[in-house]
PDB file of C-alpha atoms in Angstrom:
ATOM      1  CA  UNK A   1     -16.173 -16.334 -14.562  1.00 67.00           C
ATOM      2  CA  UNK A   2     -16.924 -14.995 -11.138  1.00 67.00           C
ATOM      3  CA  UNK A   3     -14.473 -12.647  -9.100  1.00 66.00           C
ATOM      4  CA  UNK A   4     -15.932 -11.840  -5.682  1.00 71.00           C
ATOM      5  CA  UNK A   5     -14.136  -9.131  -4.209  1.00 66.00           C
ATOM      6  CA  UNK A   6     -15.241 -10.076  -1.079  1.00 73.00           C
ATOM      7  CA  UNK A   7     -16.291 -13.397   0.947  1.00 82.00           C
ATOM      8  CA  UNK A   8     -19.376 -14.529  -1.268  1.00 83.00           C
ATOM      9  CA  UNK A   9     -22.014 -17.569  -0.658  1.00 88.00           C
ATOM     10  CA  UNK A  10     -22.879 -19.085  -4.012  1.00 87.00           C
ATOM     11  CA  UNK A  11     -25.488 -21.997  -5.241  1.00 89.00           C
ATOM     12  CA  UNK A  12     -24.300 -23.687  -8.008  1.00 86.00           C
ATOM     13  CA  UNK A  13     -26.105 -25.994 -10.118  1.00 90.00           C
ATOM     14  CA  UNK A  14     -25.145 -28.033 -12.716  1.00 90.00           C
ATOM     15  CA  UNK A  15     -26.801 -30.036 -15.588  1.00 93.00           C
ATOM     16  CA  UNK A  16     -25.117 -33.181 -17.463  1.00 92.00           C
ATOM     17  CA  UNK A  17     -25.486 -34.163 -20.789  1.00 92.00           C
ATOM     18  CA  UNK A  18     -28.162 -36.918 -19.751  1.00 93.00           C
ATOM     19  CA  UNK A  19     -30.076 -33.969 -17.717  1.00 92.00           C
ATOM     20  CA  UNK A  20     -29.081 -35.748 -14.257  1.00 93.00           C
ATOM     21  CA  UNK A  21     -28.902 -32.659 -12.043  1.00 92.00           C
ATOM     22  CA  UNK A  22     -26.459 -31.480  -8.952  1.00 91.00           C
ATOM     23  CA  UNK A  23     -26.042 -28.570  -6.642  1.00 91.00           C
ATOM     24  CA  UNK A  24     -24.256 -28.020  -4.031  1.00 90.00           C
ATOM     25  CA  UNK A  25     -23.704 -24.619  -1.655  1.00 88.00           C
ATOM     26  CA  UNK A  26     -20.197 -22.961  -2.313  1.00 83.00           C
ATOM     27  CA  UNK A  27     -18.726 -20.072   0.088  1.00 85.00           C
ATOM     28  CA  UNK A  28     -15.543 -18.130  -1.328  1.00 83.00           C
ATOM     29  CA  UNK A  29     -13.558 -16.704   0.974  1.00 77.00           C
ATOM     30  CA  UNK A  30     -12.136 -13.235   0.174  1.00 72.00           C
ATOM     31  CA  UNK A  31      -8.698 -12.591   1.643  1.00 67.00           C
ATOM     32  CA  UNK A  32      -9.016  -8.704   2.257  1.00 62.00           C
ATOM     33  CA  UNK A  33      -6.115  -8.714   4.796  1.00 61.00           C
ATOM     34  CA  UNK A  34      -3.764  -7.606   1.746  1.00 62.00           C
ATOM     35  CA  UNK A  35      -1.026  -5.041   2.663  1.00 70.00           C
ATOM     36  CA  UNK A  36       0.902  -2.500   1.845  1.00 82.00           C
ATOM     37  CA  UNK A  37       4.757  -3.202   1.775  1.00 91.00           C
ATOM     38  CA  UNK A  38       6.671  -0.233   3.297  1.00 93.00           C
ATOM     39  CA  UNK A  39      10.651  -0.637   3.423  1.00 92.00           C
ATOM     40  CA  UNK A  40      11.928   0.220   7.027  1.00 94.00           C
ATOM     41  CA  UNK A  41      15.036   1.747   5.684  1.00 95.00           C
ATOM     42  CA  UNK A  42      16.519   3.626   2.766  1.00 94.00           C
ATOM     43  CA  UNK A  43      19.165   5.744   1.233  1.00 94.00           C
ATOM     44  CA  UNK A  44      18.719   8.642  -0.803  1.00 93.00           C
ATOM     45  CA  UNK A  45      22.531   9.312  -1.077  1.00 89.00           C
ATOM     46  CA  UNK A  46      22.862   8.964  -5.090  1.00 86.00           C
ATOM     47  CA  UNK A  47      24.090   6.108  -5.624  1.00 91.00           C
ATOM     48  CA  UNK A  48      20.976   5.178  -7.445  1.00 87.00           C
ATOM     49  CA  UNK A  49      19.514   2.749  -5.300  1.00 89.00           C
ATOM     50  CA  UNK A  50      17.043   2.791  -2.549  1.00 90.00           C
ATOM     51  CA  UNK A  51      16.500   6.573  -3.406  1.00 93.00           C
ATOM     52  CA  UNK A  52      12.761   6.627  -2.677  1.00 96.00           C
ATOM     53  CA  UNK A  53      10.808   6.058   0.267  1.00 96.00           C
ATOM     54  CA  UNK A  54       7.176   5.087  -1.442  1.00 96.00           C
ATOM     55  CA  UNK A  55       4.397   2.244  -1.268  1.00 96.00           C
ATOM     56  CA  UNK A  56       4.754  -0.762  -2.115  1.00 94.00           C
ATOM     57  CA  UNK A  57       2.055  -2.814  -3.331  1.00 92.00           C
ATOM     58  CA  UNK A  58       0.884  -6.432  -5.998  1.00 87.00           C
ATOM     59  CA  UNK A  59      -0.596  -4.972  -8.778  1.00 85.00           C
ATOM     60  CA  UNK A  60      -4.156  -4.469  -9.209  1.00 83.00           C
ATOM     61  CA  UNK A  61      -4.339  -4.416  -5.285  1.00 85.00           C
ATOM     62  CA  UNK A  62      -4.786  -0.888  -4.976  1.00 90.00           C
ATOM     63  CA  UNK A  63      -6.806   1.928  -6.368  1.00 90.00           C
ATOM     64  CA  UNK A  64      -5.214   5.061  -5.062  1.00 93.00           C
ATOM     65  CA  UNK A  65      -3.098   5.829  -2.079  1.00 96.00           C
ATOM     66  CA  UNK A  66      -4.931   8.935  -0.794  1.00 97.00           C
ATOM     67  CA  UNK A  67      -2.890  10.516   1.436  1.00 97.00           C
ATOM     68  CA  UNK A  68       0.634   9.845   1.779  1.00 98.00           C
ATOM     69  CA  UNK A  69       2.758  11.702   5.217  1.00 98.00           C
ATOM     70  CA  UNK A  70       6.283  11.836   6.886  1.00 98.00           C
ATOM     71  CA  UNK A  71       6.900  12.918   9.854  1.00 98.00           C
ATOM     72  CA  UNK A  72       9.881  13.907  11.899  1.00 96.00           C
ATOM     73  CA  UNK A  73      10.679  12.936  15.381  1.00 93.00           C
ATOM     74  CA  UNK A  74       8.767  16.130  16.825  1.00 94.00           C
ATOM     75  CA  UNK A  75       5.857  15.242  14.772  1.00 95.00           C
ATOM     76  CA  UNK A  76       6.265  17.906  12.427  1.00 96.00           C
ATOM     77  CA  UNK A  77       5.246  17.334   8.760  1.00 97.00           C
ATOM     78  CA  UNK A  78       8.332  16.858   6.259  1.00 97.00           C
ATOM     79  CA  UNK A  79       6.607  15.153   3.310  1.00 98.00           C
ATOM     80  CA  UNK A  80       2.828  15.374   1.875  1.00 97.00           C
ATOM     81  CA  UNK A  81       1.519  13.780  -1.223  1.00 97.00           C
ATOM     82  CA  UNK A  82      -2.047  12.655  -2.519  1.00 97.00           C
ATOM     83  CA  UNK A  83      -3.753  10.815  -5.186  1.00 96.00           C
ATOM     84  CA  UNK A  84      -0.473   8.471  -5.932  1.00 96.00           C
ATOM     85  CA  UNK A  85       0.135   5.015  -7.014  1.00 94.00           C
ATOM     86  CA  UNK A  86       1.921   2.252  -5.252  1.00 94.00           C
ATOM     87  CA  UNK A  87       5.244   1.169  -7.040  1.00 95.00           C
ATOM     88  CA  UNK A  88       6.067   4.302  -8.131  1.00 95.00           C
ATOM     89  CA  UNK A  89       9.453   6.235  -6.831  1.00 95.00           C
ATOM     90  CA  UNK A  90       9.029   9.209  -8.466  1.00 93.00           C
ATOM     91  CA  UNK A  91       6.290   9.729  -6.275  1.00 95.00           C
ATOM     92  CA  UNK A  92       8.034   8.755  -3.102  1.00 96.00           C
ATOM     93  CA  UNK A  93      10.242  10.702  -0.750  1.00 97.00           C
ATOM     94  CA  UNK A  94      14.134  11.599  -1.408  1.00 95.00           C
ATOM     95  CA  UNK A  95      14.843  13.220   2.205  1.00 96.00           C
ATOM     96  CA  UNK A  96      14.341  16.075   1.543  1.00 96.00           C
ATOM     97  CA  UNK A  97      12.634  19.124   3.374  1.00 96.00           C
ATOM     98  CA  UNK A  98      12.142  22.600   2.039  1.00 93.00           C
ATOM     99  CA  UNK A  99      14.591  21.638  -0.540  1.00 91.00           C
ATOM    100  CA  UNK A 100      17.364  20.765   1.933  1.00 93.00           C
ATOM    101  CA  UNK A 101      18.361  17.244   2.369  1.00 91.00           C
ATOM    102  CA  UNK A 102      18.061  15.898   5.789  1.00 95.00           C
ATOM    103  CA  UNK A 103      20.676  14.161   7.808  1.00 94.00           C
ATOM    104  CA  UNK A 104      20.874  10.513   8.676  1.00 95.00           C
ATOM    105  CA  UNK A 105      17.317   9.581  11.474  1.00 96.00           C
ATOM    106  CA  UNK A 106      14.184   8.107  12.051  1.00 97.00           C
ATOM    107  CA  UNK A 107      10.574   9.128  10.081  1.00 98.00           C
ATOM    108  CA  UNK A 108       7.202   8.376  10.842  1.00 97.00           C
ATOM    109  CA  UNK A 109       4.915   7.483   7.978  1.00 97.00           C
ATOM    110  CA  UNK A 110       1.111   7.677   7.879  1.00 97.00           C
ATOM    111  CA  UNK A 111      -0.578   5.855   4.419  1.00 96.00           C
ATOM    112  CA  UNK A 112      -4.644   5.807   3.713  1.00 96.00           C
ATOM    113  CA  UNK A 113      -4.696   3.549   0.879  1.00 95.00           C
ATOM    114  CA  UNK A 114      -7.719   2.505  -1.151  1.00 93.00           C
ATOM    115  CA  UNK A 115      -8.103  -0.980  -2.509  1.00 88.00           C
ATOM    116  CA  UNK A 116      -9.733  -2.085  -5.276  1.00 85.00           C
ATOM    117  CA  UNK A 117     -12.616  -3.413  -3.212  1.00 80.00           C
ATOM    118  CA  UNK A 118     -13.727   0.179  -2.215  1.00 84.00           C
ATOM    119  CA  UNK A 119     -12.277  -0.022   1.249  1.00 85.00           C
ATOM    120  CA  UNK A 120      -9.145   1.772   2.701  1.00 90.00           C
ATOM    121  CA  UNK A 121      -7.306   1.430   5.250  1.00 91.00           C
ATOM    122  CA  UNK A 122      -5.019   3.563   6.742  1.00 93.00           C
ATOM    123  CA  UNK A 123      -1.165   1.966   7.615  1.00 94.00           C
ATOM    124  CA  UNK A 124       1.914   3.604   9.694  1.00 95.00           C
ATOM    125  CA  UNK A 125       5.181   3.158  10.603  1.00 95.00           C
ATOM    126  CA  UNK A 126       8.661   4.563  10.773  1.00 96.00           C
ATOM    127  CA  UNK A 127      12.087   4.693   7.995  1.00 97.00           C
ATOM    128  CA  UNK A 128      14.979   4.810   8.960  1.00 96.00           C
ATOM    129  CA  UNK A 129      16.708   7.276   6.449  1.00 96.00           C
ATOM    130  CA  UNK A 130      20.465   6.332   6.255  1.00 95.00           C
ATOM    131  CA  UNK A 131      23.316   7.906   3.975  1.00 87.00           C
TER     132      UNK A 131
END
């Protein structure tokens, strides 16, 4: 079994049971355009869903998400994690800064995430946290 993790060129040759012979040139093409789901809104009011603002991600995708950061509207930094997981809402955000829970308003996000591939790539955006 053969599982290129990225765009490979392969020979393959193949023998029959009368020894007749074959080969033929085979390129697999690596999709490495995979992303990283972020939701554009959420609602850490307890109601018990949409609590967490974290990565989403297929399993097996991704190796680590290496630096995780929010931002508020005047660029200062309300949220900073490392070394996470995707899929994981305990990781995530809950609106909160210096303990306080923040009021209804728009976040900027900044994710470096490493695939399983050894590259990373680094995605942003903006939440919309609503109540």
């Amino acid at each position: 079994t053969v599982t290129p993790m990225m765009t490979m060129n392969y020979n393959v040759q193949v023998t029959d049971e009368n020894g007749c012979i074959a080969d033929d040139d085979l390129t697999i093409f690596v999709n490495q355009n995979v992303d990283l789901f972020m939701p554009n809104v959420f609602s850490p009011n307890g109601d018990g869903r949409n609590q967490f603002f974290f990565p989403h991600a297929v399993e097996g995708v991704i190796q680590n998400v290496s630096s995780f950061k929010i931002f508020n509207r005047w660029g200062d930094l309300v949220f900073e994690t490392s070394d996470i997981m995707p899929n994981d809402p305990e990781a995530g955000w809950e609106g909160t800064f210096n303990g306080k829970t923040l009021s209804p308003q728009v976040f900027v996000y900044m994710i470096e995430a490493e695939f399983i591939n050894g590259n990373t790539k680094v995605f942003s955006g903006d939440v919309t946290l609503i109540k």
